[in-house]
Short mmCIF file of C-alpha atoms in Angstrom, two decimals:
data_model
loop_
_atom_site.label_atom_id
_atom_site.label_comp_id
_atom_site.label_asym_id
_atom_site.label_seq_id
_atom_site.Cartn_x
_atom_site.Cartn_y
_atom_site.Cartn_z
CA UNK M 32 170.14 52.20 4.81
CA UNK M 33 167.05 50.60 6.47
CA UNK M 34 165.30 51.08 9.50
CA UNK M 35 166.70 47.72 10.75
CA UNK M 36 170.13 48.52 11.10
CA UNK M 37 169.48 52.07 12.36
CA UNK M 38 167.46 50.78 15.17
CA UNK M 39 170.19 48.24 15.86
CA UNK M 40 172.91 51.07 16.49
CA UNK M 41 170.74 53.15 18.49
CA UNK M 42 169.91 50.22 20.78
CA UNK M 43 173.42 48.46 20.97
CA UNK M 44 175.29 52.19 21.14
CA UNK M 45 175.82 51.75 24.92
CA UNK M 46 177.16 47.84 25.16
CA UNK M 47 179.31 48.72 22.10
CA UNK M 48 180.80 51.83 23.95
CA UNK M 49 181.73 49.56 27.19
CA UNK M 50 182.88 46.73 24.65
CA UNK M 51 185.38 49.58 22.80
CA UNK M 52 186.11 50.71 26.32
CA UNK M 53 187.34 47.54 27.43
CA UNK M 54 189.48 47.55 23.96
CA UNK M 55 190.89 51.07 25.02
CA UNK M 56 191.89 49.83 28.56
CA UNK M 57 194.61 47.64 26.98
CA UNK M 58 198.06 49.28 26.57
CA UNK M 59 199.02 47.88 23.36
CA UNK M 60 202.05 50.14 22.86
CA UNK M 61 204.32 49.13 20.28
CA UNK M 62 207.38 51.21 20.62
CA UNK M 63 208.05 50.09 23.85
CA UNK M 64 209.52 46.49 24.85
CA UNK M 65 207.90 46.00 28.20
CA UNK M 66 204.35 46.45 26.61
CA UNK M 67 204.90 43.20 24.45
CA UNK M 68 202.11 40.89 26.59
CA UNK M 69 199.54 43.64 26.65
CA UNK M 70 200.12 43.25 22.46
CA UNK M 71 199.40 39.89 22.57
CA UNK M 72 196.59 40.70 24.75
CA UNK M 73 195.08 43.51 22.24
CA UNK M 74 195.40 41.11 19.18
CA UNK M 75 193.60 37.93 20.87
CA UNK M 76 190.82 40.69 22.07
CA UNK M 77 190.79 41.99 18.11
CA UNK M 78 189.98 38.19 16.92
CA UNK M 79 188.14 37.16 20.07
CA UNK M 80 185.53 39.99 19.29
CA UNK M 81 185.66 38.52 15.30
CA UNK M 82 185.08 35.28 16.32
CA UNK M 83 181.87 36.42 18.64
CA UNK M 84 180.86 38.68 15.69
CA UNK M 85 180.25 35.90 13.52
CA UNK M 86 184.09 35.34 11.33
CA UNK M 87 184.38 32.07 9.63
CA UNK M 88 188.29 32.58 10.46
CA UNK M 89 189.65 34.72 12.97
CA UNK M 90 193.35 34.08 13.66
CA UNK M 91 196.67 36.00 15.14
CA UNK M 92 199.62 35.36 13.44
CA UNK M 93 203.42 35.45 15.60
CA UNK M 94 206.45 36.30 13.57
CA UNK M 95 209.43 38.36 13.57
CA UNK M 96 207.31 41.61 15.45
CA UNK M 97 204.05 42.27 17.17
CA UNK M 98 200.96 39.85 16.15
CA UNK M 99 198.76 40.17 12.95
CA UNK M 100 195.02 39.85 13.56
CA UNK M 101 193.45 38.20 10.31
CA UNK M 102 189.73 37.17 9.80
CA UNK M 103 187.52 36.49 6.75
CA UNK M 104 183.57 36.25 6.21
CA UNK M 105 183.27 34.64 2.51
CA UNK M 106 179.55 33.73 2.10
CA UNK M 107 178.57 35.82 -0.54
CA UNK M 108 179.74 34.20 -3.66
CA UNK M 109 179.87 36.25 -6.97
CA UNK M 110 180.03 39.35 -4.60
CA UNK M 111 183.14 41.83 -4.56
CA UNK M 112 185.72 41.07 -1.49
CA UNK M 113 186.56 44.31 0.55
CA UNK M 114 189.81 44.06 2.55
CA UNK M 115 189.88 46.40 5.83
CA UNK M 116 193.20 47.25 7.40
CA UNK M 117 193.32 48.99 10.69
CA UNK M 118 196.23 48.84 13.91
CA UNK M 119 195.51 48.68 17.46
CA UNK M 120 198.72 49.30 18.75
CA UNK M 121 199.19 52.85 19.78
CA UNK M 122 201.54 55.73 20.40
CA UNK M 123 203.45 56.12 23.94
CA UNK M 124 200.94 58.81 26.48
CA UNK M 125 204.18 60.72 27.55
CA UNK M 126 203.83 63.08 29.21
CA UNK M 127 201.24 61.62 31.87
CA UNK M 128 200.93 64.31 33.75
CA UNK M 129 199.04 65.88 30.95
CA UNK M 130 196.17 63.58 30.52
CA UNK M 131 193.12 65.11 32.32
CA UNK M 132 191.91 61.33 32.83
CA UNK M 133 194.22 58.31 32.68
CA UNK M 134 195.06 57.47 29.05
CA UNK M 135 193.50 53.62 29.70
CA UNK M 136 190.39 54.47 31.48
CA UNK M 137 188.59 55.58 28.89
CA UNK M 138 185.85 58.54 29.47
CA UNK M 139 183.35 60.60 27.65
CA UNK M 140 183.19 64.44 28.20
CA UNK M 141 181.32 66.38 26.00
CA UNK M 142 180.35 63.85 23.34
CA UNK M 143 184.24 62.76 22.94
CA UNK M 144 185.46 59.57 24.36
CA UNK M 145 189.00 60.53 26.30
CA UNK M 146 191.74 57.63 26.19
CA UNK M 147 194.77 56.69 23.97
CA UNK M 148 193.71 55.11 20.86
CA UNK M 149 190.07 56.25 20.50
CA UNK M 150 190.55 57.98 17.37
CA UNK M 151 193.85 56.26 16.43
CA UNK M 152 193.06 53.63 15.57
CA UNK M 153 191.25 50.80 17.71
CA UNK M 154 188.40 53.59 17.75
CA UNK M 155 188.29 53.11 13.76
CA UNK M 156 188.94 49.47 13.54
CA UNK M 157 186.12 49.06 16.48
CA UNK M 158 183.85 50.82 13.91
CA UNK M 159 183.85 48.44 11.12
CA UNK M 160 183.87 45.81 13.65
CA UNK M 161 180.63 46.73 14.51
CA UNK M 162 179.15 47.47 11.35
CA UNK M 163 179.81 44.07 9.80
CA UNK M 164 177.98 43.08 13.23
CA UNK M 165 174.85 44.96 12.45
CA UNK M 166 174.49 43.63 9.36
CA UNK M 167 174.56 40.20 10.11
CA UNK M 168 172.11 40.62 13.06
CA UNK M 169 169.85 42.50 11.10
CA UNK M 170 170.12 41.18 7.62
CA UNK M 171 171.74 37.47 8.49
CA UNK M 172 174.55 37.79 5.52
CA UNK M 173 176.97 40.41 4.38
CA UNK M 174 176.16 42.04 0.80
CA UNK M 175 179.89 41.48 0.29
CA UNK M 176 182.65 39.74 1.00
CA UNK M 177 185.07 40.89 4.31
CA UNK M 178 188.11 40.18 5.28
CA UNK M 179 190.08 42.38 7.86
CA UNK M 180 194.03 42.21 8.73
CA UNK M 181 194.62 44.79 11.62
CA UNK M 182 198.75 44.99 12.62
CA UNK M 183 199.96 46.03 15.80
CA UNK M 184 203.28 47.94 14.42
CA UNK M 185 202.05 50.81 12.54
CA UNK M 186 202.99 53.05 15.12
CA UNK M 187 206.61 51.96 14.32
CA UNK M 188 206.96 51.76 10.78
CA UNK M 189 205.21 48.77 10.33
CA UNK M 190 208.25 47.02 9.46
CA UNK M 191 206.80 43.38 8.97
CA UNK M 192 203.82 43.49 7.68
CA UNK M 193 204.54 43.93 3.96
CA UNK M 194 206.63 40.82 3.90
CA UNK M 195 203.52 39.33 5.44
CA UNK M 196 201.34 41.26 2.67
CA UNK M 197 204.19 39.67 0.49
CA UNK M 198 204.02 36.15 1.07
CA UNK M 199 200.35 36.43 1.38
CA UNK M 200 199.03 37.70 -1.13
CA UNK M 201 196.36 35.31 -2.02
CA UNK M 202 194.44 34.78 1.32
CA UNK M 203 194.15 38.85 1.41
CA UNK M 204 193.49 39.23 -2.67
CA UNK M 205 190.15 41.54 -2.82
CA UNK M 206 188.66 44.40 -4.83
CA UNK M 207 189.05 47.30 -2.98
CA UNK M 208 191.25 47.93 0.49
CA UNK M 209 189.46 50.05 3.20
CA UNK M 210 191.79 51.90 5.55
CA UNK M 211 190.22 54.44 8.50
CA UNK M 212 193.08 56.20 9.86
CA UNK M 213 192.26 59.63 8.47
CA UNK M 214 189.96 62.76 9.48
CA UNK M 215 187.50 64.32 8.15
CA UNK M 216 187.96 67.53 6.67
CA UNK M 217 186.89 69.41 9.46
CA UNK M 218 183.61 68.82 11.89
CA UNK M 219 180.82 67.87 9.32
CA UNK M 220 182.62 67.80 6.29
CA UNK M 221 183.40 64.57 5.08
CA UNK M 222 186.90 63.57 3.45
CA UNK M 223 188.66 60.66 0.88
CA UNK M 224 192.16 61.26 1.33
CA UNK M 225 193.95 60.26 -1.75
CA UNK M 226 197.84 60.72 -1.00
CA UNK M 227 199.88 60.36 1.93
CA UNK M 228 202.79 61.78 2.58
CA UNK M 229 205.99 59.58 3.53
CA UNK M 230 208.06 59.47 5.82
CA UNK M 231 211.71 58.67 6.91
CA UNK M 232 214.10 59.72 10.29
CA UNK M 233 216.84 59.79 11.59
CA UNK M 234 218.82 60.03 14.87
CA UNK M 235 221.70 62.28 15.84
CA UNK M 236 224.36 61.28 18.78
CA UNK M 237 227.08 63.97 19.55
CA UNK M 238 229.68 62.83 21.83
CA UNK M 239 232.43 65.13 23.26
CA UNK M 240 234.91 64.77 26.05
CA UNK M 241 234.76 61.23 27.93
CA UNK M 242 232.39 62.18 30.84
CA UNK M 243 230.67 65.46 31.39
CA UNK M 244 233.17 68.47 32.68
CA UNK M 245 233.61 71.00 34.90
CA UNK M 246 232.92 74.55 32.86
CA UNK M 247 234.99 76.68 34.92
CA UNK M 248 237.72 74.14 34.87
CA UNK M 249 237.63 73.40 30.83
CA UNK M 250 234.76 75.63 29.38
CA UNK M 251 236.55 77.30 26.21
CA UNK M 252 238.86 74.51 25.77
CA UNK M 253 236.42 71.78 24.47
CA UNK M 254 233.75 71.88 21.94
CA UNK M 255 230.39 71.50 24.07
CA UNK M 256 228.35 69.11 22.62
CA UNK M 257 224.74 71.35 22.64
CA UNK M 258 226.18 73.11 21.06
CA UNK M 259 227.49 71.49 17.99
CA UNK M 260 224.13 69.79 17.51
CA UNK M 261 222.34 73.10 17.61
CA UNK M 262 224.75 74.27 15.05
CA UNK M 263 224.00 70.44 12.94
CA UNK M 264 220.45 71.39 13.63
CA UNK M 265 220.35 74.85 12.52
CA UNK M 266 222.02 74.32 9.29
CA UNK M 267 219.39 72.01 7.60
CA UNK M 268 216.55 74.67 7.47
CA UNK M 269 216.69 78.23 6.08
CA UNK M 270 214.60 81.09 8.29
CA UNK M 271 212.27 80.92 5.53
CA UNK M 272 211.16 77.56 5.59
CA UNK M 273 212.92 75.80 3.42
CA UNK M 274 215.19 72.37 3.64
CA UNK M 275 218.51 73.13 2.83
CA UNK M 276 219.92 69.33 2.67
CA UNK M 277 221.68 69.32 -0.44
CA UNK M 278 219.28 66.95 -3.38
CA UNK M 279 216.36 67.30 -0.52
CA UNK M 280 214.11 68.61 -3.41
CA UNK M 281 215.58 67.12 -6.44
CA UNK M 282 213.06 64.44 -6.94
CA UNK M 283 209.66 66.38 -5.93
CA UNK M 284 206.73 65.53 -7.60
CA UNK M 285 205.31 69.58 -8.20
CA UNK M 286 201.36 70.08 -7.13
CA UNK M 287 199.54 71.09 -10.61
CA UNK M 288 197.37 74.17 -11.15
CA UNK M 289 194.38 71.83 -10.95
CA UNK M 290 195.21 70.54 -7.35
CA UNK M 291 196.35 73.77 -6.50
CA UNK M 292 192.84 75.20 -7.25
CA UNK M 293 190.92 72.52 -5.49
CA UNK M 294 192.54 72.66 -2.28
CA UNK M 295 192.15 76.71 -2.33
CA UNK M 296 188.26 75.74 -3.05
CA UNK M 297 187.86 74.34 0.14
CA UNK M 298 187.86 77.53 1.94
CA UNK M 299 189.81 76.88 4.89
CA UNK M 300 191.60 79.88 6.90
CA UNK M 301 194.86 80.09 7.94
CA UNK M 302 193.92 82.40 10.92
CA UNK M 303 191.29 79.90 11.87
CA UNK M 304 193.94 77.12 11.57
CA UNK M 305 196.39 79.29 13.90
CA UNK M 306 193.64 80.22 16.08
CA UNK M 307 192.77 76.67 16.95
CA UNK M 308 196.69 75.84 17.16
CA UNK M 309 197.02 78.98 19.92
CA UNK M 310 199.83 80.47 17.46
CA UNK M 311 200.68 83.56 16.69
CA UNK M 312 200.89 82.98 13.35
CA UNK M 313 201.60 79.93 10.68
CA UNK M 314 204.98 79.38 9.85
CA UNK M 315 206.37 77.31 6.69
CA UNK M 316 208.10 76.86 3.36
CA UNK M 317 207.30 80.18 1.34
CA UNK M 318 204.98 80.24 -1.64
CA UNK M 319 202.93 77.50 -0.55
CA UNK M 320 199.29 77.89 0.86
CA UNK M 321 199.38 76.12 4.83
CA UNK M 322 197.33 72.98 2.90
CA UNK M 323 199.62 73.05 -0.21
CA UNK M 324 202.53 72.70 2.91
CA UNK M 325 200.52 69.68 5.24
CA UNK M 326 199.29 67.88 2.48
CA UNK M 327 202.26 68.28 -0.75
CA UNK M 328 205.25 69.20 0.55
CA UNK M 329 208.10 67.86 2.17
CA UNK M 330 209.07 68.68 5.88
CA UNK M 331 212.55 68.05 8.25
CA UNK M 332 211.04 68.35 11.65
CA UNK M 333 213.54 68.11 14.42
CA UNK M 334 211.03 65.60 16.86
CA UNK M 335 213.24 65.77 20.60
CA UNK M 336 217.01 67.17 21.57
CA UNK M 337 218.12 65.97 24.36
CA UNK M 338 221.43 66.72 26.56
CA UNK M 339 223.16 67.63 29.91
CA UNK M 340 221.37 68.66 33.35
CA UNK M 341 217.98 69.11 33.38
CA UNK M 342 216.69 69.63 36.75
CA UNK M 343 216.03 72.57 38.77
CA UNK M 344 218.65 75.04 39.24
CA UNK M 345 221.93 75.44 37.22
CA UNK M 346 224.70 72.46 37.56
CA UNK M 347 228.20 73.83 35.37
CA UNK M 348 228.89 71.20 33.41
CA UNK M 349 230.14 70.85 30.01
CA UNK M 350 227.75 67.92 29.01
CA UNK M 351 229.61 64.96 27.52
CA UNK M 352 226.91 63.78 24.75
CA UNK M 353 223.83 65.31 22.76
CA UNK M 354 220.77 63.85 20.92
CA UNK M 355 218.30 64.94 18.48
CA UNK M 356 215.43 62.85 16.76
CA UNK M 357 214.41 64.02 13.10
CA UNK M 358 211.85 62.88 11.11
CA UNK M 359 210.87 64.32 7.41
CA UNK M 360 207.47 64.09 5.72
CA UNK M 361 207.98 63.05 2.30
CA UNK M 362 206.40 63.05 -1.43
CA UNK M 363 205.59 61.76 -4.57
CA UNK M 364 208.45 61.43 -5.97
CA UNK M 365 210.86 61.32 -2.77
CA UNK M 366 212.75 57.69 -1.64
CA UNK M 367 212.61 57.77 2.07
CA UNK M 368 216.15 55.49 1.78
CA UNK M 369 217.89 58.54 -0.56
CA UNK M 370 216.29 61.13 1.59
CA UNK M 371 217.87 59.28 4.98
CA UNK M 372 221.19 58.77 3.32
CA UNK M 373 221.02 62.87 2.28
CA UNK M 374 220.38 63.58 5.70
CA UNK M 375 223.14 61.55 6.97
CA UNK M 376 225.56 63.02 4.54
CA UNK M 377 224.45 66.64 5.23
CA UNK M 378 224.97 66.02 9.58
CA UNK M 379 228.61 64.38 9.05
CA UNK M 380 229.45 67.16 6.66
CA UNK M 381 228.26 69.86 9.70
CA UNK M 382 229.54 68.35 12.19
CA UNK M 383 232.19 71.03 13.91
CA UNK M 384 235.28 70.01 15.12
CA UNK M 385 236.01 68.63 18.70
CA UNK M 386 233.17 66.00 18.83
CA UNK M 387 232.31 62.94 16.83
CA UNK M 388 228.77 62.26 15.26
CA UNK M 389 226.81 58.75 15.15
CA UNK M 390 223.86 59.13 12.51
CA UNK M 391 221.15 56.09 12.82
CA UNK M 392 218.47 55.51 10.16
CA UNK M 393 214.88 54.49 11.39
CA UNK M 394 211.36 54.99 10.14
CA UNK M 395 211.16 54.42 6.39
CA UNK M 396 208.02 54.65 4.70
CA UNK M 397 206.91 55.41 0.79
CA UNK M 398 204.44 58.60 0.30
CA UNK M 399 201.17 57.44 -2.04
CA UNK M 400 199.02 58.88 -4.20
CA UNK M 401 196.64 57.41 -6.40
CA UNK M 402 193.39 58.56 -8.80
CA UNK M 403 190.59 59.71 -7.04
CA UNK M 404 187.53 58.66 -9.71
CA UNK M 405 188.04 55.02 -8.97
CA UNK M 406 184.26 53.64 -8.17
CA UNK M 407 185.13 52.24 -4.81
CA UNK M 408 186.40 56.07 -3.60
CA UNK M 409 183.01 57.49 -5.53
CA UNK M 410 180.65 54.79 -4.03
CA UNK M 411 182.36 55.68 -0.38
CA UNK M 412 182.09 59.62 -0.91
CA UNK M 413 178.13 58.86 -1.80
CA UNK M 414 177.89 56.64 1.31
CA UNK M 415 179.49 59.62 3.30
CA UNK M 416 177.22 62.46 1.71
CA UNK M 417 174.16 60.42 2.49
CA UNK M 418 175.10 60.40 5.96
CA UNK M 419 176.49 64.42 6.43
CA UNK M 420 174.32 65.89 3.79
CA UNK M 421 177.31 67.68 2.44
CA UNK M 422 179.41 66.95 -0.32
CA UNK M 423 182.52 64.87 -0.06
CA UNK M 424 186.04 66.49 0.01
CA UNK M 425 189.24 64.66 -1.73
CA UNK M 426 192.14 65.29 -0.10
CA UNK M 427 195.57 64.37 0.57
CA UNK M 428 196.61 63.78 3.96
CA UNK M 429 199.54 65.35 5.41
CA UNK M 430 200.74 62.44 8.01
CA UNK M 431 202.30 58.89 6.77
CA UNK M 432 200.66 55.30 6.85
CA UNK M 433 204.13 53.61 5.81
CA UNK M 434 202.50 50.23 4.96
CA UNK M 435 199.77 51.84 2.37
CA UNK M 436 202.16 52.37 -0.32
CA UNK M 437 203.47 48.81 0.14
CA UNK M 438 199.69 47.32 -0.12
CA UNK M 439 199.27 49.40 -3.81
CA UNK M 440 202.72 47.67 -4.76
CA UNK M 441 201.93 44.31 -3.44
CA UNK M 442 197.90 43.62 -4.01
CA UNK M 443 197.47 45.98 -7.24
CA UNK M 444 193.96 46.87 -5.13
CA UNK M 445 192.52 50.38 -5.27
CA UNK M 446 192.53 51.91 -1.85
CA UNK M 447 189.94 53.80 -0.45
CA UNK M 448 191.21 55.92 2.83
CA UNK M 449 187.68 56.96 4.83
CA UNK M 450 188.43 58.35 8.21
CA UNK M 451 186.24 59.63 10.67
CA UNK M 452 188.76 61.08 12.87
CA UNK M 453 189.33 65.16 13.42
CA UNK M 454 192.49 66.87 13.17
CA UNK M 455 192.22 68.28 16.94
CA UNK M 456 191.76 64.91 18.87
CA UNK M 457 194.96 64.69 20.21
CA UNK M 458 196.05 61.45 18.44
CA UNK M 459 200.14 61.19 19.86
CA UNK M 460 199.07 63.55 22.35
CA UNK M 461 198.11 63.78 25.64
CA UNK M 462 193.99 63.68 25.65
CA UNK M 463 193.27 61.90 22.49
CA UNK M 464 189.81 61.42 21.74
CA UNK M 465 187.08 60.59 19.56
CA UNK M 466 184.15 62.79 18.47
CA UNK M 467 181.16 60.11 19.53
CA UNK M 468 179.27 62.06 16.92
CA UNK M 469 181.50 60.95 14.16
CA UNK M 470 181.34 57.38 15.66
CA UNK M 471 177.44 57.20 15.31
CA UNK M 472 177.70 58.83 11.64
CA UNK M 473 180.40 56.44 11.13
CA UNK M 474 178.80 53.28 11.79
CA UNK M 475 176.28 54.29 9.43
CA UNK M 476 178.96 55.43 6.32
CA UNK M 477 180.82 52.06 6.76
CA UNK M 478 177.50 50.06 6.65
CA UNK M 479 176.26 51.83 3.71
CA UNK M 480 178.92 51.85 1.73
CA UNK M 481 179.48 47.42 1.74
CA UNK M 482 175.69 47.82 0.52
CA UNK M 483 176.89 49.74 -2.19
CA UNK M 484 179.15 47.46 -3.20
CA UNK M 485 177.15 44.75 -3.42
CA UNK M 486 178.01 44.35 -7.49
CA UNK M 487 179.49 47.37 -8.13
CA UNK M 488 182.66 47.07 -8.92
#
């Protein structure tokens, strides 16, 4: 990379902070109804700041959910397309009283910028943002052509955007998609993450007697609620580890001795991993290394339970309802829809007697995996060794990006996943942040890598 664009992002690194921070302020949370304006607000920002960059076309699309952001810069004829996909909407801060700093007033302490959605994902999206603005103040044209679509659902499933992808298929046709929603390996080591894991949910609703009871007056006559969805929760996982849904593992795609090898080659310690979690100890399926666990097996994680009196003190009641949100982790070859419907069969069959059981189905997404000696992932794991001065890592992830499946189905375009994120920022928890040192790196891997495009693929 030239001296140009270096300069650039040494001398613009303080106005593009305050411009990301003004991005960060907006609470563009997509789970929750009464946030719907500050969407709209997040997605005109997204194509305000394209259309100031430099776009050709910068425009937000209203349908069924929360706005797409699209824009295009197509002035470099004969010249591979890249297609970037990013989200700005962002997870719920609960609980507040956690944050050290509010989660919208964003803040740097110790080289990290503090506030929800700095490292997932406006942080990332921000990042080729500016990038593709360096470039065309320094050089006056891209060496390729861009075109971005950044949602505002993934935080929810994304659940319109691939019959947007669908019906759309020719404005966002390109050569390679760019995605940076992932982490590194670890601080300095750079990572390609070639699989994702999937994911699908469910939620449990125990209902007992009509309104909560008295315990003295009718404990041991009624079935308590608690606990029959402790005893629904307890019987899908073995102490060992394992899922004991009946068919959960049926269809799972095994890791081969190759993988299995290169993932032990990376050298990273479980007590180091528990250390940094403030553990005890790891805990999870047997025979599997922690990484063979995150990144290529399946999980059933019960996510909230919820039931009768919880403030201070004791109240005697027999509660009259129960709740518990799952949500599994799935792989190649796992169909989030069979998986749900195994769930759902497995809670009605547990159910004990005295209450009935609702089951509701939510949060469907296909895992993904593809070849990792495409040229676009090479060319991107040169731009990030350049950068690091270490050698690249190819990984899978462990978490879920529902919609990146649906893209490889839809486009046919190889996808290239280069995060810059770190697995301890927080991202759905309180005190998310962003590593500012991966942000300058970053800005400098992005920018690199569309020069190395320029005809290569």
């Amino acid at each position: 990379m030239d001296q140009k664009l270096r300069d650039y992002f040494i001398h613009n690194r303080e106005r593009q902070l305050a411009e990301l921070t003004e991005y960060l302020s907006i609470p563009s949370i997509s789970a929750i109804p009464a946030y719907k304006e500050d969407m709209k607000k997040a997605a005109d920002w997204t194509a305000n700041m394209m259309r100031q960059i430099g776009w050709e076309k910068a425009e937000v699309y209203s349908g069924k959910g929360h706005p797409i952001v699209y824009g295009e810069w197509m002035k470099a004829p004969g010249m591979p397309t890249v297609l970037v996909y990013g989200h700005y909407d962002v997870q719920p801060v609960d609980p507040l009283e956690l944050w050290e700093t509010p989660p919208f007033e964003a803040s740097i302490r110790d080289g990290k910028l503090y506030a929800r959605g700095s490292s997932d994902d406006k942080g990332q999206v921000f990042m080729h943002l500016k990038a593709v603005e360096a470039i065309l103040q320094t050089h006056g044209h891209l060496p390729v052509n861009i075109k971005f679509l950044i949602e505002g659902e993934e935080e929810i499933g994304s659940p319109t955007l691939p019959a947007f992808v669908e019906e759309n298929k020719q404005l966002l046709a390109a050569d390679v998609l760019v995605i940076s929603d992932t982490t590194l390996l670890e601080r300095g080591k750079p990572a390609i993450v070639y699989g994702l894991r999937g994911m699908t949910g469910i939620q449990i609703d125990v209902k007992g007697a009509a309104g909560d009871l008295h315990s003295g007056l009718y404990g041991g006559a009624v079935q308590n609620p608690i606990h029959a969805i402790v005893e629904i929760l307890a019987s899908m996982r073995a102490k060992n580890g394992s899922i004991t849904v009946d068919g959960f593992y049926d269809k799972v795609r095994e890791l081969s001795a190759e993988e299995r090898a290169e993932f032990a080659s990376l050298g990273q310690s479980e007590d180091a991993m528990a250390s940094q979690l403030g553990v005890p100890e790891l805990f999870g399926e047997e025979g599997f290394t922690a990484l063979e666990r995150i990144w290529a097996r399946p999980t059933l994680e019960v996510n909230g339970i919820y039931g009768g009196f919880q403030g201070e003190g004791l109240k005697t009641v027999i509660p009259s309802e129960a709740h518990a949100k799952i949500t599994c982790r799935l792989v190649p070859d796992q169909d989030p829809q069979e998986i749900a419907d195994l769930l759902e069969s497995h809670v009605k069959k547990a159910a004990p007697k005295g209450v009935t059981v609702k089951v509701t189905q939510f949060d469907k997404g296909a895992p993904f995996l593809t070849p990792f000696d495409h040229p676009a992932i090479q060319l991107a794991g040169k731009a990030y060794e350049e950068v690091y001065g270490v050698p690249t890592a190819y990984i899978r992830g462990g978490g879920s990006i529902p919609v990146v499946a649906s893209f490889a189905e839809i486009l046919n375009t190889p996808i290239v996943m280069m995060g810059f994120g770190l697995s301890d920022e927080n991202f759905h928890a309180p005190n998310e942040h962003f590593n500012l040192e991966n942000f300058d790196k970053g800005l400098e891997v992005i920018a690199r890598y569309l020069f190395k495009l320029d005809g290569n693929l």
